[in-house]
PDB file of C-alpha atoms in Angstrom:
ATOM      1  CA  UNK A  26      -0.105   0.176   0.001  1.00 50.00           C
ATOM      2  CA  UNK A  27       1.379   3.589  -0.974  1.00 53.00           C
ATOM      3  CA  UNK A  28       2.063   6.092   1.784  1.00 57.00           C
ATOM      4  CA  UNK A  29       0.006   8.408   0.223  1.00 60.00           C
ATOM      5  CA  UNK A  30      -3.216   6.596   0.759  1.00 62.00           C
ATOM      6  CA  UNK A  31      -2.461   5.803   4.525  1.00 56.00           C
ATOM      7  CA  UNK A  32      -3.948   7.981   7.343  1.00 61.00           C
ATOM      8  CA  UNK A  33      -1.653   9.854   9.557  1.00 59.00           C
ATOM      9  CA  UNK A  34      -1.730   7.491  12.403  1.00 54.00           C
ATOM     10  CA  UNK A  35      -1.295   4.572   9.950  1.00 58.00           C
ATOM     11  CA  UNK A  36       1.651   6.177   8.559  1.00 50.00           C
ATOM     12  CA  UNK A  37       3.552   6.909  12.024  1.00 51.00           C
ATOM     13  CA  UNK A  38       2.736   3.362  12.931  1.00 56.00           C
ATOM     14  CA  UNK A  39       4.086   2.288  10.023  1.00 52.00           C
ATOM     15  CA  UNK A  40       7.393   4.296  10.375  1.00 51.00           C
ATOM     16  CA  UNK A  41       7.926   3.313  14.177  1.00 53.00           C
ATOM     17  CA  UNK A  42       6.901   7.028  14.927  1.00 46.00           C
ATOM     18  CA  UNK A  43       5.136   8.641  18.147  1.00 49.00           C
ATOM     19  CA  UNK A  44       3.796  11.693  19.548  1.00 52.00           C
ATOM     20  CA  UNK A  45       6.711  14.051  20.646  1.00 51.00           C
ATOM     21  CA  UNK A  46       6.417  14.476  24.501  1.00 56.00           C
ATOM     22  CA  UNK A  47       3.989  11.617  24.644  1.00 68.00           C
ATOM     23  CA  UNK A  48       4.175   9.951  28.341  1.00 75.00           C
ATOM     24  CA  UNK A  49       5.940   6.733  28.174  1.00 84.00           C
ATOM     25  CA  UNK A  50       4.523   3.844  29.942  1.00 88.00           C
ATOM     26  CA  UNK A  51       5.715   3.238  33.893  1.00 91.00           C
ATOM     27  CA  UNK A  52       8.020   0.694  33.254  1.00 92.00           C
ATOM     28  CA  UNK A  53       9.555   2.535  30.150  1.00 92.00           C
ATOM     29  CA  UNK A  54       9.475   5.885  32.272  1.00 93.00           C
ATOM     30  CA  UNK A  55      11.324   4.089  35.127  1.00 93.00           C
ATOM     31  CA  UNK A  56      14.183   2.609  32.399  1.00 94.00           C
ATOM     32  CA  UNK A  57      14.389   6.261  31.161  1.00 93.00           C
ATOM     33  CA  UNK A  58      15.265   7.617  34.909  1.00 94.00           C
ATOM     34  CA  UNK A  59      17.669   4.791  35.322  1.00 93.00           C
ATOM     35  CA  UNK A  60      19.355   5.901  32.296  1.00 92.00           C
ATOM     36  CA  UNK A  61      19.647   9.244  33.865  1.00 91.00           C
ATOM     37  CA  UNK A  62      21.206   8.472  37.054  1.00 92.00           C
ATOM     38  CA  UNK A  63      24.240  10.086  36.363  1.00 92.00           C
ATOM     39  CA  UNK A  64      22.681  13.216  35.498  1.00 91.00           C
ATOM     40  CA  UNK A  65      20.429  13.140  38.862  1.00 92.00           C
ATOM     41  CA  UNK A  66      23.317  12.757  40.902  1.00 92.00           C
ATOM     42  CA  UNK A  67      25.576  15.264  39.100  1.00 91.00           C
ATOM     43  CA  UNK A  68      22.552  17.724  39.181  1.00 89.00           C
ATOM     44  CA  UNK A  69      22.142  17.157  42.927  1.00 90.00           C
ATOM     45  CA  UNK A  70      25.746  17.769  43.528  1.00 87.00           C
ATOM     46  CA  UNK A  71      25.842  20.784  41.625  1.00 86.00           C
ATOM     47  CA  UNK A  72      23.020  22.449  43.040  1.00 83.00           C
ATOM     48  CA  UNK A  73      24.414  21.893  46.467  1.00 80.00           C
ATOM     49  CA  UNK A  74      27.624  23.282  45.615  1.00 78.00           C
ATOM     50  CA  UNK A  75      26.397  26.145  44.384  1.00 78.00           C
ATOM     51  CA  UNK A  76      23.743  26.650  47.210  1.00 72.00           C
ATOM     52  CA  UNK A  77      26.400  28.738  49.419  1.00 68.00           C
ATOM     53  CA  UNK A  78      28.601  29.554  46.800  1.00 65.00           C
ATOM     54  CA  UNK A  79      28.375  33.490  47.255  1.00 65.00           C
ATOM     55  CA  UNK A  80      28.630  32.870  51.241  1.00 62.00           C
ATOM     56  CA  UNK A  81      32.202  33.898  52.606  1.00 63.00           C
ATOM     57  CA  UNK A  82      31.516  30.536  54.699  1.00 64.00           C
ATOM     58  CA  UNK A  83      30.409  28.435  51.838  1.00 64.00           C
ATOM     59  CA  UNK A  84      29.588  24.881  52.528  1.00 65.00           C
ATOM     60  CA  UNK A  85      30.029  25.644  56.073  1.00 74.00           C
ATOM     61  CA  UNK A  86      26.203  26.959  56.241  1.00 75.00           C
ATOM     62  CA  UNK A  87      25.245  23.340  55.162  1.00 71.00           C
ATOM     63  CA  UNK A  88      25.810  22.437  58.851  1.00 73.00           C
ATOM     64  CA  UNK A  89      25.349  25.955  60.340  1.00 77.00           C
ATOM     65  CA  UNK A  90      21.984  26.567  59.583  1.00 78.00           C
ATOM     66  CA  UNK A  91      20.192  23.614  61.399  1.00 75.00           C
ATOM     67  CA  UNK A  92      22.451  24.072  64.004  1.00 77.00           C
ATOM     68  CA  UNK A  93      21.346  27.558  64.441  1.00 83.00           C
ATOM     69  CA  UNK A  94      18.070  26.920  63.830  1.00 79.00           C
ATOM     70  CA  UNK A  95      18.630  24.045  66.850  1.00 80.00           C
ATOM     71  CA  UNK A  96      20.056  26.725  69.334  1.00 83.00           C
ATOM     72  CA  UNK A  97      17.208  29.027  68.630  1.00 85.00           C
ATOM     73  CA  UNK A  98      14.584  26.436  69.616  1.00 80.00           C
ATOM     74  CA  UNK A  99      16.692  25.377  72.425  1.00 80.00           C
ATOM     75  CA  UNK A 100      16.423  29.059  73.803  1.00 83.00           C
ATOM     76  CA  UNK A 101      12.923  29.598  73.101  1.00 81.00           C
ATOM     77  CA  UNK A 102      11.670  26.038  74.194  1.00 77.00           C
ATOM     78  CA  UNK A 103      14.199  24.597  76.243  1.00 71.00           C
ATOM     79  CA  UNK A 104      14.914  27.558  78.512  1.00 76.00           C
ATOM     80  CA  UNK A 105      12.194  30.214  78.209  1.00 76.00           C
ATOM     81  CA  UNK A 106       9.147  27.641  77.601  1.00 72.00           C
ATOM     82  CA  UNK A 107      10.673  24.529  79.640  1.00 71.00           C
ATOM     83  CA  UNK A 108       9.746  21.962  76.818  1.00 70.00           C
ATOM     84  CA  UNK A 109      12.121  19.649  77.834  1.00 72.00           C
ATOM     85  CA  UNK A 110       9.966  18.272  80.718  1.00 72.00           C
ATOM     86  CA  UNK A 111       9.445  14.681  80.655  1.00 71.00           C
ATOM     87  CA  UNK A 112      13.555  14.342  79.300  1.00 77.00           C
ATOM     88  CA  UNK A 113      16.426  13.956  81.050  1.00 78.00           C
ATOM     89  CA  UNK A 114      18.383  17.268  81.037  1.00 75.00           C
ATOM     90  CA  UNK A 115      21.502  15.773  79.387  1.00 79.00           C
ATOM     91  CA  UNK A 116      19.463  14.111  76.784  1.00 84.00           C
ATOM     92  CA  UNK A 117      17.544  17.296  75.715  1.00 85.00           C
ATOM     93  CA  UNK A 118      19.899  18.879  73.289  1.00 86.00           C
ATOM     94  CA  UNK A 119      20.541  15.656  71.183  1.00 89.00           C
ATOM     95  CA  UNK A 120      16.943  14.860  71.260  1.00 90.00           C
ATOM     96  CA  UNK A 121      16.439  18.467  70.249  1.00 88.00           C
ATOM     97  CA  UNK A 122      18.944  18.531  67.412  1.00 89.00           C
ATOM     98  CA  UNK A 123      18.366  15.166  65.829  1.00 91.00           C
ATOM     99  CA  UNK A 124      14.515  16.355  65.612  1.00 91.00           C
ATOM    100  CA  UNK A 125      15.528  19.772  63.999  1.00 89.00           C
ATOM    101  CA  UNK A 126      17.858  18.032  61.473  1.00 90.00           C
ATOM    102  CA  UNK A 127      15.386  15.374  60.447  1.00 94.00           C
ATOM    103  CA  UNK A 128      12.687  17.714  60.085  1.00 94.00           C
ATOM    104  CA  UNK A 129      14.433  20.114  58.104  1.00 91.00           C
ATOM    105  CA  UNK A 130      15.521  17.117  55.860  1.00 94.00           C
ATOM    106  CA  UNK A 131      11.560  16.529  55.158  1.00 95.00           C
ATOM    107  CA  UNK A 132      11.076  20.304  54.936  1.00 94.00           C
ATOM    108  CA  UNK A 133      13.513  21.195  52.398  1.00 93.00           C
ATOM    109  CA  UNK A 134      12.839  18.216  50.310  1.00 94.00           C
ATOM    110  CA  UNK A 135       9.170  19.502  49.978  1.00 95.00           C
ATOM    111  CA  UNK A 136       9.651  23.149  49.498  1.00 94.00           C
ATOM    112  CA  UNK A 137      12.072  22.281  46.790  1.00 92.00           C
ATOM    113  CA  UNK A 138       9.679  19.949  45.310  1.00 92.00           C
ATOM    114  CA  UNK A 139       7.199  22.596  44.967  1.00 94.00           C
ATOM    115  CA  UNK A 140       9.606  24.748  42.896  1.00 91.00           C
ATOM    116  CA  UNK A 141      11.312  21.634  40.887  1.00 92.00           C
ATOM    117  CA  UNK A 142       9.202  22.077  37.656  1.00 91.00           C
ATOM    118  CA  UNK A 143       8.035  25.865  37.944  1.00 87.00           C
ATOM    119  CA  UNK A 144      11.671  27.099  38.780  1.00 87.00           C
ATOM    120  CA  UNK A 145      13.180  25.076  36.162  1.00 86.00           C
ATOM    121  CA  UNK A 146      10.925  25.633  33.114  1.00 86.00           C
ATOM    122  CA  UNK A 147      13.746  26.931  30.841  1.00 85.00           C
ATOM    123  CA  UNK A 148      15.350  23.281  31.373  1.00 85.00           C
ATOM    124  CA  UNK A 149      11.976  21.560  31.014  1.00 86.00           C
ATOM    125  CA  UNK A 150      11.099  23.404  27.936  1.00 85.00           C
ATOM    126  CA  UNK A 151      14.618  23.350  26.162  1.00 84.00           C
ATOM    127  CA  UNK A 152      15.588  19.475  26.726  1.00 82.00           C
ATOM    128  CA  UNK A 153      13.810  16.173  26.552  1.00 85.00           C
ATOM    129  CA  UNK A 154      14.614  13.816  29.960  1.00 87.00           C
ATOM    130  CA  UNK A 155      11.932  12.352  32.373  1.00 91.00           C
ATOM    131  CA  UNK A 156      10.881  15.206  34.277  1.00 92.00           C
ATOM    132  CA  UNK A 157      10.790  13.078  37.592  1.00 94.00           C
ATOM    133  CA  UNK A 158      14.665  13.796  37.650  1.00 94.00           C
ATOM    134  CA  UNK A 159      14.516  17.043  38.866  1.00 94.00           C
ATOM    135  CA  UNK A 160      12.483  16.335  42.107  1.00 95.00           C
ATOM    136  CA  UNK A 161      14.307  13.374  42.571  1.00 96.00           C
ATOM    137  CA  UNK A 162      17.565  15.155  42.190  1.00 95.00           C
ATOM    138  CA  UNK A 163      16.420  17.824  44.708  1.00 94.00           C
ATOM    139  CA  UNK A 164      15.289  15.102  47.509  1.00 95.00           C
ATOM    140  CA  UNK A 165      18.921  13.752  46.740  1.00 95.00           C
ATOM    141  CA  UNK A 166      20.512  17.117  47.279  1.00 92.00           C
ATOM    142  CA  UNK A 167      18.813  17.251  50.654  1.00 92.00           C
ATOM    143  CA  UNK A 168      19.909  13.869  51.728  1.00 93.00           C
ATOM    144  CA  UNK A 169      23.419  14.835  50.748  1.00 90.00           C
ATOM    145  CA  UNK A 170      22.980  18.009  53.129  1.00 87.00           C
ATOM    146  CA  UNK A 171      21.608  15.789  55.679  1.00 90.00           C
ATOM    147  CA  UNK A 172      24.728  13.487  55.621  1.00 88.00           C
ATOM    148  CA  UNK A 173      27.194  16.523  56.201  1.00 83.00           C
ATOM    149  CA  UNK A 174      24.678  17.680  59.067  1.00 85.00           C
ATOM    150  CA  UNK A 175      24.812  14.064  60.703  1.00 88.00           C
ATOM    151  CA  UNK A 176      28.603  14.476  61.489  1.00 85.00           C
ATOM    152  CA  UNK A 177      27.434  17.693  63.575  1.00 85.00           C
ATOM    153  CA  UNK A 178      24.783  15.436  64.916  1.00 88.00           C
ATOM    154  CA  UNK A 179      27.083  12.375  66.050  1.00 90.00           C
ATOM    155  CA  UNK A 180      29.577  15.049  67.815  1.00 88.00           C
ATOM    156  CA  UNK A 181      26.480  16.420  69.698  1.00 87.00           C
ATOM    157  CA  UNK A 182      25.045  13.083  70.995  1.00 90.00           C
ATOM    158  CA  UNK A 183      28.746  11.733  72.084  1.00 91.00           C
ATOM    159  CA  UNK A 184      29.368  15.263  73.641  1.00 87.00           C
ATOM    160  CA  UNK A 185      26.125  14.720  75.595  1.00 86.00           C
ATOM    161  CA  UNK A 186      27.180  11.377  77.017  1.00 86.00           C
ATOM    162  CA  UNK A 187      25.773   8.971  74.674  1.00 87.00           C
ATOM    163  CA  UNK A 188      28.181   6.800  73.309  1.00 88.00           C
ATOM    164  CA  UNK A 189      28.200   4.350  70.312  1.00 85.00           C
ATOM    165  CA  UNK A 190      26.123   1.514  70.707  1.00 86.00           C
ATOM    166  CA  UNK A 191      24.344  -1.272  68.916  1.00 88.00           C
ATOM    167  CA  UNK A 192      21.574   0.613  67.837  1.00 88.00           C
ATOM    168  CA  UNK A 193      23.513   3.312  65.688  1.00 92.00           C
ATOM    169  CA  UNK A 194      23.617   1.346  62.807  1.00 93.00           C
ATOM    170  CA  UNK A 195      19.552   1.569  62.603  1.00 92.00           C
ATOM    171  CA  UNK A 196      19.995   5.389  61.584  1.00 94.00           C
ATOM    172  CA  UNK A 197      21.016   3.685  58.104  1.00 95.00           C
ATOM    173  CA  UNK A 198      17.514   2.266  57.148  1.00 96.00           C
ATOM    174  CA  UNK A 199      16.002   5.000  59.048  1.00 96.00           C
ATOM    175  CA  UNK A 200      17.210   7.557  56.535  1.00 96.00           C
ATOM    176  CA  UNK A 201      16.811   5.526  53.763  1.00 97.00           C
ATOM    177  CA  UNK A 202      12.947   4.967  54.521  1.00 97.00           C
ATOM    178  CA  UNK A 203      12.653   8.905  55.019  1.00 97.00           C
ATOM    179  CA  UNK A 204      14.524   9.504  52.057  1.00 97.00           C
ATOM    180  CA  UNK A 205      11.874   7.493  49.754  1.00 97.00           C
ATOM    181  CA  UNK A 206       8.954   9.182  51.706  1.00 98.00           C
ATOM    182  CA  UNK A 207      10.448  12.690  50.862  1.00 97.00           C
ATOM    183  CA  UNK A 208      10.906  12.059  47.316  1.00 97.00           C
ATOM    184  CA  UNK A 209       7.406  10.777  47.184  1.00 97.00           C
ATOM    185  CA  UNK A 210       6.708  14.371  48.733  1.00 96.00           C
ATOM    186  CA  UNK A 211       8.716  16.091  46.493  1.00 96.00           C
ATOM    187  CA  UNK A 212       7.004  14.477  43.434  1.00 97.00           C
ATOM    188  CA  UNK A 213       3.610  15.071  44.415  1.00 96.00           C
ATOM    189  CA  UNK A 214       4.271  18.825  45.179  1.00 95.00           C
ATOM    190  CA  UNK A 215       6.226  19.223  42.256  1.00 94.00           C
ATOM    191  CA  UNK A 216       3.141  18.219  40.085  1.00 94.00           C
ATOM    192  CA  UNK A 217       1.092  20.550  42.193  1.00 94.00           C
ATOM    193  CA  UNK A 218       3.321  23.562  42.109  1.00 91.00           C
ATOM    194  CA  UNK A 219       3.817  23.029  38.522  1.00 88.00           C
ATOM    195  CA  UNK A 220       0.632  24.577  37.839  1.00 85.00           C
ATOM    196  CA  UNK A 221       0.099  26.275  40.926  1.00 84.00           C
ATOM    197  CA  UNK A 222       3.013  28.686  41.902  1.00 78.00           C
ATOM    198  CA  UNK A 223       1.284  30.278  44.719  1.00 81.00           C
ATOM    199  CA  UNK A 224       1.688  27.129  46.594  1.00 88.00           C
ATOM    200  CA  UNK A 225       5.173  27.780  47.312  1.00 85.00           C
ATOM    201  CA  UNK A 226       3.732  31.125  49.352  1.00 88.00           C
ATOM    202  CA  UNK A 227       1.516  28.701  51.421  1.00 90.00           C
ATOM    203  CA  UNK A 228       3.930  25.874  52.261  1.00 92.00           C
ATOM    204  CA  UNK A 229       6.027  27.725  55.065  1.00 90.00           C
ATOM    205  CA  UNK A 230       2.631  28.172  57.031  1.00 93.00           C
ATOM    206  CA  UNK A 231       1.763  24.270  56.571  1.00 93.00           C
ATOM    207  CA  UNK A 232       5.170  23.170  57.416  1.00 93.00           C
ATOM    208  CA  UNK A 233       5.382  25.214  60.455  1.00 91.00           C
ATOM    209  CA  UNK A 234       2.214  23.515  61.863  1.00 93.00           C
ATOM    210  CA  UNK A 235       3.704  20.291  60.723  1.00 94.00           C
ATOM    211  CA  UNK A 236       6.751  21.161  62.931  1.00 91.00           C
ATOM    212  CA  UNK A 237       4.897  21.965  65.967  1.00 88.00           C
ATOM    213  CA  UNK A 238       2.577  19.070  66.001  1.00 90.00           C
ATOM    214  CA  UNK A 239       5.518  16.513  65.281  1.00 90.00           C
ATOM    215  CA  UNK A 240       7.405  16.758  68.547  1.00 86.00           C
ATOM    216  CA  UNK A 241      10.454  18.558  67.060  1.00 87.00           C
ATOM    217  CA  UNK A 242      10.886  20.474  70.275  1.00 85.00           C
ATOM    218  CA  UNK A 243       9.184  18.411  73.073  1.00 83.00           C
ATOM    219  CA  UNK A 244       8.113  14.930  74.121  1.00 81.00           C
ATOM    220  CA  UNK A 245       4.630  14.104  72.411  1.00 81.00           C
ATOM    221  CA  UNK A 246       3.987  11.576  74.834  1.00 78.00           C
ATOM    222  CA  UNK A 247       4.474  13.922  78.031  1.00 79.00           C
ATOM    223  CA  UNK A 248       2.651  16.891  76.245  1.00 79.00           C
ATOM    224  CA  UNK A 249      -0.443  14.899  75.108  1.00 78.00           C
ATOM    225  CA  UNK A 250      -0.980  13.241  78.656  1.00 81.00           C
ATOM    226  CA  UNK A 251      -4.728  13.520  79.313  1.00 80.00           C
ATOM    227  CA  UNK A 252      -5.300  14.304  75.950  1.00 82.00           C
ATOM    228  CA  UNK A 253      -7.770  12.247  73.862  1.00 86.00           C
ATOM    229  CA  UNK A 254      -6.555   8.844  72.662  1.00 84.00           C
ATOM    230  CA  UNK A 255      -7.350   9.217  68.934  1.00 86.00           C
ATOM    231  CA  UNK A 256      -5.199  12.568  69.166  1.00 86.00           C
ATOM    232  CA  UNK A 257      -2.138  11.077  70.434  1.00 83.00           C
ATOM    233  CA  UNK A 258      -2.485   8.352  68.057  1.00 83.00           C
ATOM    234  CA  UNK A 259      -2.533  10.803  65.113  1.00 87.00           C
ATOM    235  CA  UNK A 260       0.238  13.026  66.058  1.00 87.00           C
ATOM    236  CA  UNK A 261       2.722  10.077  67.170  1.00 85.00           C
ATOM    237  CA  UNK A 262       1.984   8.222  63.663  1.00 89.00           C
ATOM    238  CA  UNK A 263       2.714  11.111  61.723  1.00 92.00           C
ATOM    239  CA  UNK A 264       5.505  10.495  59.583  1.00 95.00           C
ATOM    240  CA  UNK A 265       7.592  13.301  60.571  1.00 94.00           C
ATOM    241  CA  UNK A 266       7.351  11.931  64.139  1.00 92.00           C
ATOM    242  CA  UNK A 267       8.043   8.396  63.440  1.00 93.00           C
ATOM    243  CA  UNK A 268      11.224   8.694  61.418  1.00 95.00           C
ATOM    244  CA  UNK A 269      12.657  11.185  64.275  1.00 92.00           C
ATOM    245  CA  UNK A 270      11.412   8.964  66.921  1.00 90.00           C
ATOM    246  CA  UNK A 271      13.391   6.020  65.251  1.00 93.00           C
ATOM    247  CA  UNK A 272      16.183   8.328  64.809  1.00 93.00           C
ATOM    248  CA  UNK A 273      16.372   9.289  68.394  1.00 91.00           C
ATOM    249  CA  UNK A 274      15.724   5.800  69.337  1.00 89.00           C
ATOM    250  CA  UNK A 275      19.015   4.869  67.126  1.00 91.00           C
ATOM    251  CA  UNK A 276      21.366   7.228  68.473  1.00 91.00           C
ATOM    252  CA  UNK A 277      20.282   8.068  72.087  1.00 88.00           C
ATOM    253  CA  UNK A 278      20.895   5.021  74.153  1.00 79.00           C
ATOM    254  CA  UNK A 279      18.179   4.928  76.708  1.00 71.00           C
ATOM    255  CA  UNK A 280      15.367   6.587  74.542  1.00 71.00           C
ATOM    256  CA  UNK A 281      13.676   3.369  74.925  1.00 62.00           C
ATOM    257  CA  UNK A 282      10.851   1.635  72.958  1.00 61.00           C
ATOM    258  CA  UNK A 283       8.397   3.370  75.503  1.00 65.00           C
ATOM    259  CA  UNK A 284       8.768   6.630  73.538  1.00 65.00           C
ATOM    260  CA  UNK A 285       7.816   4.854  70.469  1.00 73.00           C
ATOM    261  CA  UNK A 286       4.258   4.322  68.694  1.00 71.00           C
ATOM    262  CA  UNK A 287       2.996   0.736  68.358  1.00 73.00           C
ATOM    263  CA  UNK A 288       4.398  -0.906  65.295  1.00 84.00           C
ATOM    264  CA  UNK A 289       6.674   1.803  64.614  1.00 89.00           C
ATOM    265  CA  UNK A 290       9.028   0.063  62.214  1.00 92.00           C
ATOM    266  CA  UNK A 291       5.580  -1.063  60.231  1.00 94.00           C
ATOM    267  CA  UNK A 292       4.865   2.830  60.190  1.00 94.00           C
ATOM    268  CA  UNK A 293       8.103   3.981  58.931  1.00 96.00           C
ATOM    269  CA  UNK A 294       8.119   1.355  55.858  1.00 97.00           C
ATOM    270  CA  UNK A 295       4.542   2.088  55.087  1.00 97.00           C
ATOM    271  CA  UNK A 296       4.598   5.705  54.951  1.00 97.00           C
ATOM    272  CA  UNK A 297       7.791   5.440  52.748  1.00 97.00           C
ATOM    273  CA  UNK A 298       6.257   2.528  50.197  1.00 97.00           C
ATOM    274  CA  UNK A 299       3.055   4.511  49.957  1.00 97.00           C
ATOM    275  CA  UNK A 300       3.880   8.116  49.621  1.00 97.00           C
ATOM    276  CA  UNK A 301       7.096   7.242  47.598  1.00 97.00           C
ATOM    277  CA  UNK A 302       5.107   5.004  45.185  1.00 97.00           C
ATOM    278  CA  UNK A 303       1.795   6.959  44.957  1.00 97.00           C
ATOM    279  CA  UNK A 304       4.062  10.162  44.669  1.00 96.00           C
ATOM    280  CA  UNK A 305       5.787   8.267  41.710  1.00 97.00           C
ATOM    281  CA  UNK A 306       2.606   7.377  39.916  1.00 96.00           C
ATOM    282  CA  UNK A 307       1.050  10.899  40.278  1.00 96.00           C
ATOM    283  CA  UNK A 308       3.709  12.493  38.976  1.00 95.00           C
ATOM    284  CA  UNK A 309       4.402  10.576  36.292  1.00 95.00           C
ATOM    285  CA  UNK A 310       0.695  10.682  35.315  1.00 93.00           C
ATOM    286  CA  UNK A 311       1.131  14.326  34.152  1.00 91.00           C
ATOM    287  CA  UNK A 312       4.332  13.947  32.725  1.00 89.00           C
ATOM    288  CA  UNK A 313       3.540  15.119  29.203  1.00 87.00           C
ATOM    289  CA  UNK A 314       2.001  18.442  30.576  1.00 87.00           C
ATOM    290  CA  UNK A 315       4.973  19.853  32.555  1.00 86.00           C
ATOM    291  CA  UNK A 316       6.228  22.945  30.824  1.00 77.00           C
ATOM    292  CA  UNK A 317       3.411  23.480  28.372  1.00 71.00           C
ATOM    293  CA  UNK A 318       0.886  26.178  28.850  1.00 57.00           C
TER     294      UNK A 318
END
């Protein structure tokens, strides 16, 4: 049959052509992402290096920023408001610093995800690549920054009298699960933020509410004594609290199971799998629409 007698669709099928920018299948999309793994790693490292390139102290701010936040929270909540009740005096500083560092990890991943597409439209429109590379690379950037901060955290923990113990290696699966969870959040909010730029202005208020309800600066179990049981369950099982409590359990000898919600490891894995998986599929569903309109 002559090409001139074929419909456009049949002609494209005959020559193996496809719609430009069409969304690939899920398995094909995952393969494309794997093929761009070096770009994702390089892009996240470059962003991390450039983040403080104009500051005189340079990369020191990667550690100094969350540490200064912890000092401010210690003065306000630990000294002025006595939020350390229910926590041993020697344990409050590592308790607080661990909470601040891990919550900052989630907060910055989400905030970077909101702007992942809308803040990189030039790159999105100029090059063809799986768009999930951007929010994933931003979440990876925050993981790299957290790993720098972990050096300071270890020093703080040891300085407070908590020596390395058999539970310390547990911090590795905790951070791995939190990274998967954060990546899912970044993907979800990257899609939402690509069409609603004003979301970036709203998120700081949401994140501040989440922080205060996650036990970053105080013991949830102590504060919630006498409160309805359902409220205690909701707040202790929220993902930010789960990952912070597991990190504290891993690093602080004596921060025992009584401080953890029931089935805490199941919750940690469940949040990572559900949010990570659903976030990836949710982002992929709109792949062909990013950078258009």
